[in-house]
């Protein structure tokens, strides 16, 4: 097939049928013996240009070949001939770096058809017409393959060439032969280490068997052969003492061998290692390399003081001054946490007057005075100082516990002429709020630390501070110059700090501080928050609540009192809680407005006077009271509108009854007629209307019927009462008292008993009185 015509730049050629193979020149041949039937055989040749990503396909159809005449040349050789053994020799072998002589014959290919025909041999491929060109050639007539020079296997491990057998007229009786020439490895490359220098680290005091690192070597010779089977070993160790490490011969792993590595003795080791091929045989090629193993420091050495005793001096009252530097020795690596010193004062610093720190640059301990020392109290101080490391100790195997190193320091205190000293340096004075001006609240004095007395010392308060107190310049007595109030802005949480100066005869000065704390006092009067109330006919108690601006214990609980005796007999107060009491009337007192003086006493005994105004109103809800009631002086009752109307209506009814009685008493006949009528229950009331619906007005109390001795009565409200009784005699009596008026009919003894006294209903009485209310 013509591959160039289909795809000239084909880089990949393949067949869809494994029984057929296609060469680069387009020749197609079978890869095994086939038995073709009469059916059509089809397969596809795939061509690819990988760089251009182009793909082409060639479809090939195989058909049965037509039979040719026997005298046709080569007829028996063109139909499915089986490949002969001589045309497919085993792969050729050529030893690399061969010394010749050259040309060196390495193989011969020969076709069996050479017995009948003239055969010419040729070859192509790498080493012939491709790089490296001219390395091999094949004799045209004999098929002998020769090498022209030595070959390096590491560069060219094998060659695949294609051999051809053709007749002089171009006929190919044999399928092109793919022949392999393998270059046999020669141990011409020594192994080499992948690094020029291997560096590893291992902590000191590591146990035997701890892996330090691994060395790696390579060999360019053929893998999986003796030429690349490597063995490692340690040639030498520096320093040349007891071997400290072992090297595994096959893997190249280095591990700890010495039971105890001490960085302080040997900080690092240098190993000369060797790698040899041929499994370490003496005739194998070898190479050496260098391994450096650094021993890492661990804190296995405790610091120790260079001196066990120190002495130093310091003046009394000196503060924040360095008085001594202390040095230690530590065998661990300088600058590491294992050698960093941490100092502490073990004894002699109960008052925390001293402090010791570490100088990071020199690793020295710096001893300082942070509180002033007093010569009169102690002329010298003895301190015991200990030292440790920043990192915890990591001891070597089977070693003893490390002990802490200590050193003593004697500090001599030098006497200095000092100024007066207040004792205490801070004086707290608790003062009650609102104390009178000039009240003595305390005494603050200083003494000379040299003599222990306060003679000749004067006191003063520098300006620019709280000007509420002053101090006597000789005695140190403190008095108030203003009324102390904890609520003013200058106070901070009810307290103020005042600096006091003490000056001796020599002019030396000492300072002290007075802390004035104002204790809350009883300066506010309790007062009732709401004083105006309306109380309706249900007479529900009023809750009075008081407030006091003071703090405990000068505020709640409160006690309430009514100051007016007369009103105290009409009203009462009952406790509700610490702040509130209930105000309620005693009994049935008249309606009206009451101004009740109420005093409230707080827990500190301070009394607040209040006037509580209560409008006792004839109402159901407070909104019904419009304030039109009048206030009765001297305890008189305020009359409402309904009471006045009831009084007018009572007067009219009284006048009507008098007129009726006078008419009945004019003659005996009339008297008898009236008696008979009354006995027969025929008392006629003029201007009456038919019974109507009952009116449930809350201002009128329903009619009360009585059948006691033939009488009945009607009551309206609580202001007026009317009663009519029938009998032999009739009496009219008017009684007045307490602002009430009563109209009654008093029965005589022996009168005739009424048989039916409940004749008239409430509706009739209502219909009679209601139209007249307006009048």
Coordinates of N, CA, C and O in Angstrom, one line a residue, residues 331-412:
X331 N 27.9 23.4 80.7 CA 28.6 22.7 79.7 C 27.8 22.5 78.4 O 28.3 22.0 77.4
X332 N 26.5 22.7 78.5 CA 25.6 22.6 77.3 C 26.0 23.6 76.3 O 26.7 24.6 76.5
X333 N 25.4 23.5 75.1 CA 25.7 24.4 74.0 C 25.3 25.8 74.3 O 24.1 26.1 74.6
X334 N 26.2 26.7 74.2 CA 25.9 28.1 74.5 C 24.8 28.7 73.6 O 24.7 28.4 72.4
X335 N 23.9 29.5 74.2 CA 22.8 30.1 73.4 C 21.6 29.2 73.3 O 20.6 29.6 72.8
X336 N 21.7 27.9 73.7 CA 20.5 27.0 73.5 C 19.7 27.0 74.8 O 20.2 27.5 75.9
X337 N 18.4 26.6 74.8 CA 17.7 26.5 76.0 C 18.3 25.7 77.1 O 18.0 25.8 78.3
X338 N 19.1 24.7 76.6 CA 19.8 23.8 77.6 C 20.8 24.5 78.4 O 21.3 24.0 79.5
X339 N 21.3 25.7 78.0 CA 22.3 26.4 78.7 C 21.8 27.7 79.3 O 22.5 28.4 80.1
X340 N 20.6 28.2 78.8 CA 20.0 29.4 79.3 C 19.7 29.3 80.8 O 19.0 28.4 81.3
X341 N 20.3 30.2 81.6 CA 20.1 30.2 83.1 C 18.9 30.9 83.5 O 18.5 32.0 83.0
X342 N 18.2 30.3 84.5 CA 17.0 30.9 85.1 C 17.3 31.0 86.6 O 17.4 29.9 87.3
X343 N 17.4 32.2 87.1 CA 17.8 32.4 88.5 C 16.5 32.6 89.4 O 15.5 33.2 88.9
X344 N 16.6 32.2 90.7 CA 15.5 32.5 91.6 C 16.1 32.7 93.0 O 17.2 32.1 93.3
X345 N 15.4 33.5 93.8 CA 15.8 33.7 95.2 C 15.0 32.7 96.0 O 13.8 32.8 96.1
X346 N 15.8 31.8 96.6 CA 15.1 30.7 97.4 C 14.8 31.1 98.8 O 13.7 30.9 99.3
X347 N 15.7 31.9 99.4 CA 15.4 32.3 100.8 C 15.9 33.7 101.0 O 16.8 34.2 100.3
X348 N 15.3 34.4 102.0 CA 15.7 35.7 102.4 C 15.0 36.9 101.7 O 15.4 38.0 101.9
X349 N 14.0 36.6 101.0 CA 13.3 37.6 100.2 C 11.8 37.6 100.5 O 11.0 37.7 99.6
X350 N 11.4 37.4 101.8 CA 10.0 37.3 102.1 C 9.3 38.6 101.9 O 8.1 38.6 101.5
X351 N 9.9 39.7 102.0 CA 9.2 41.0 101.7 C 9.3 41.4 100.2 O 8.9 42.5 99.9
X352 N 9.8 40.6 99.4 CA 9.9 40.8 97.9 C 10.7 42.1 97.7 O 10.3 42.9 96.7
X353 N 11.7 42.4 98.5 CA 12.5 43.6 98.2 C 13.5 43.4 97.2 O 14.0 44.4 96.6
X354 N 13.9 42.2 96.8 CA 14.9 41.9 95.8 C 14.3 41.2 94.6 O 13.2 40.5 94.7
X355 N 15.0 41.4 93.5 CA 14.5 40.7 92.3 C 15.8 40.3 91.4 O 16.7 41.1 91.4
X356 N 15.8 39.1 90.8 CA 16.9 38.7 90.0 C 16.4 38.3 88.7 O 15.4 37.6 88.5
X357 N 17.1 38.8 87.6 CA 16.8 38.5 86.2 C 18.0 38.0 85.5 O 19.1 38.0 86.1
X358 N 17.9 37.5 84.3 CA 19.0 37.0 83.5 C 19.3 37.9 82.3 O 18.4 38.4 81.6
X359 N 20.6 38.2 82.2 CA 21.1 38.9 81.1 C 21.2 37.9 79.9 O 22.1 37.0 79.9
X360 N 20.4 38.1 78.9 CA 20.4 37.1 77.8 C 21.7 37.1 77.0 O 22.1 36.1 76.4
X361 N 22.5 38.2 77.0 CA 23.7 38.2 76.3 C 24.8 37.5 77.0 O 25.6 36.7 76.4
X362 N 24.9 37.7 78.3 CA 26.0 37.1 79.1 C 25.6 35.9 79.9 O 26.5 35.2 80.5
X363 N 24.3 35.7 80.0 CA 23.8 34.6 80.8 C 24.1 34.8 82.3 O 24.0 33.8 83.1
X364 N 24.3 36.0 82.7 CA 24.6 36.4 84.1 C 23.2 36.7 84.8 O 22.3 37.1 84.2
X365 N 23.2 36.5 86.2 CA 22.1 36.9 87.0 C 22.3 38.3 87.5 O 23.4 38.6 88.1
X366 N 21.3 39.2 87.3 CA 21.3 40.6 87.8 C 20.5 40.7 89.0 O 19.2 40.5 88.9
X367 N 21.1 41.0 90.1 CA 20.3 41.2 91.4 C 20.1 42.6 91.6 O 21.0 43.5 91.6
X368 N 18.8 43.0 91.8 CA 18.3 44.4 92.0 C 17.5 44.5 93.2 O 16.9 43.5 93.7
X369 N 17.5 45.8 93.8 CA 16.6 46.1 94.9 C 15.4 46.8 94.3 O 15.5 47.8 93.6
X370 N 14.2 46.3 94.6 CA 12.9 46.9 94.0 C 12.1 47.6 95.1 O 11.2 48.3 94.8
X371 N 12.5 47.3 96.4 CA 11.8 48.0 97.5 C 12.9 48.6 98.4 O 13.9 47.9 98.6
X372 N 12.7 49.8 98.8 CA 13.7 50.4 99.7 C 14.0 49.7 101.0 O 13.1 49.2 101.6
X373 N 15.3 49.5 101.3 CA 15.7 48.8 102.5 C 15.8 49.8 103.6 O 16.1 51.0 103.4
X374 N 15.6 49.3 104.9 CA 15.6 50.2 106.0 C 16.8 49.7 106.9 O 16.8 48.6 107.4
X375 N 17.7 50.6 107.1 CA 18.9 50.3 107.9 C 18.5 50.1 109.3 O 19.1 49.2 110.0
X376 N 17.5 50.9 109.8 CA 17.1 50.7 111.2 C 16.4 49.4 111.5 O 16.4 48.9 112.6
X377 N 15.9 48.8 110.5 CA 15.2 47.5 110.6 C 16.1 46.4 110.5 O 16.1 45.4 111.3
X378 N 17.0 46.4 109.5 CA 17.9 45.3 109.3 C 19.2 45.9 108.6 O 19.1 46.5 107.6
X379 N 20.4 45.6 109.3 CA 21.6 46.2 108.7 C 22.2 45.3 107.6 O 23.0 45.8 106.9
X380 N 21.8 44.1 107.5 CA 22.2 43.3 106.4 C 21.1 42.2 106.1 O 20.4 41.8 107.0
X381 N 21.2 41.8 104.8 CA 20.2 40.7 104.4 C 21.0 39.6 103.7 O 22.0 39.9 103.0
X382 N 20.7 38.4 104.0 CA 21.4 37.2 103.4 C 20.4 36.5 102.5 O 19.3 36.1 103.0
X383 N 20.7 36.4 101.3 CA 19.9 35.8 100.3 C 20.5 34.5 99.8 O 21.7 34.4 99.7
X384 N 19.7 33.4 99.5 CA 20.1 32.2 98.9 C 19.5 32.1 97.5 O 18.3 32.2 97.3
X385 N 20.4 32.0 96.5 CA 20.0 32.1 95.1 C 20.3 30.7 94.4 O 21.3 30.1 94.6
X386 N 19.3 30.2 93.7 CA 19.4 29.0 92.9 C 19.3 29.2 91.4 O 18.9 30.3 91.0
X387 N 19.8 28.3 90.7 CA 19.8 28.4 89.2 C 19.3 27.1 88.5 O 19.7 26.0 89.0
X388 N 18.6 27.3 87.5 CA 18.2 26.1 86.6 C 18.3 26.6 85.2 O 18.7 27.7 84.9
X389 N 17.9 25.7 84.3 CA 17.9 26.0 82.8 C 16.5 26.2 82.3 O 15.5 25.8 82.9
X390 N 16.5 26.8 81.1 CA 15.2 27.1 80.5 C 14.5 25.8 80.1 O 13.3 25.6 80.2
X391 N 15.3 24.8 79.5 CA 14.8 23.6 79.1 C 14.8 22.5 80.2 O 15.7 22.6 81.1
X392 N 13.9 21.6 80.2 CA 14.0 20.5 81.2 C 15.2 19.6 81.0 O 15.7 19.5 79.9
X393 N 15.6 19.0 82.0 CA 16.8 18.1 82.0 C 16.4 16.8 81.3 O 15.4 16.2 81.5
X394 N 17.4 16.3 80.4 CA 17.3 15.0 79.7 C 18.5 14.3 80.0 O 19.6 14.5 79.4
X395 N 18.4 13.4 81.0 CA 19.6 12.7 81.5 C 20.0 11.6 80.7 O 19.2 11.0 79.9
X396 N 21.3 11.3 80.7 CA 21.8 10.1 80.0 C 21.4 8.8 80.6 O 21.0 8.8 81.8
X397 N 21.3 7.7 79.9 CA 20.9 6.5 80.5 C 21.7 6.1 81.7 O 22.9 6.2 81.7
X398 N 21.0 5.6 82.7 CA 21.7 5.1 83.9 C 22.4 6.2 84.7 O 23.3 5.9 85.5
X399 N 22.1 7.5 84.5 CA 22.8 8.6 85.2 C 21.9 9.0 86.4 O 20.7 8.7 86.4
X400 N 22.5 9.7 87.3 CA 21.9 10.1 88.5 C 21.1 11.4 88.3 O 21.4 12.2 87.4
X401 N 20.2 11.7 89.2 CA 19.4 12.9 89.1 C 20.3 14.1 89.4 O 21.2 14.1 90.3
X402 N 20.2 15.2 88.6 CA 21.0 16.4 88.7 C 20.5 17.2 89.9 O 19.3 17.3 90.2
X403 N 21.4 17.8 90.7 CA 21.1 18.6 91.8 C 21.2 20.1 91.5 O 22.1 20.5 90.6
X404 N 20.4 20.9 92.1 CA 20.4 22.4 91.8 C 21.6 23.0 92.5 O 21.8 22.8 93.7
X405 N 22.2 23.9 91.8 CA 23.4 24.6 92.4 C 22.8 25.9 93.0 O 21.9 26.6 92.5
X406 N 23.4 26.2 94.2 CA 23.0 27.4 95.0 C 24.2 28.3 95.4 O 25.3 27.8 95.4
X407 N 23.9 29.5 95.7 CA 25.0 30.4 96.2 C 24.3 31.4 97.1 O 23.1 31.8 96.9
X408 N 25.1 31.9 98.1 CA 24.5 32.8 99.1 C 25.1 34.2 98.8 O 26.2 34.4 98.4
X409 N 24.2 35.2 99.1 CA 24.6 36.6 98.8 C 24.3 37.4 100.1 O 23.2 37.4 100.6
X410 N 25.3 38.1 100.6 CA 25.1 38.9 101.8 C 25.1 40.4 101.4 O 26.0 40.9 100.7
X411 N 23.9 41.0 101.7 CA 23.7 42.4 101.2 C 23.8 43.3 102.5 O 23.0 43.1 103.4
X412 N 24.8 44.2 102.5 CA 25.0 45.1 103.6 C 24.2 46.4 103.3 O 24.4 47.0 102.3

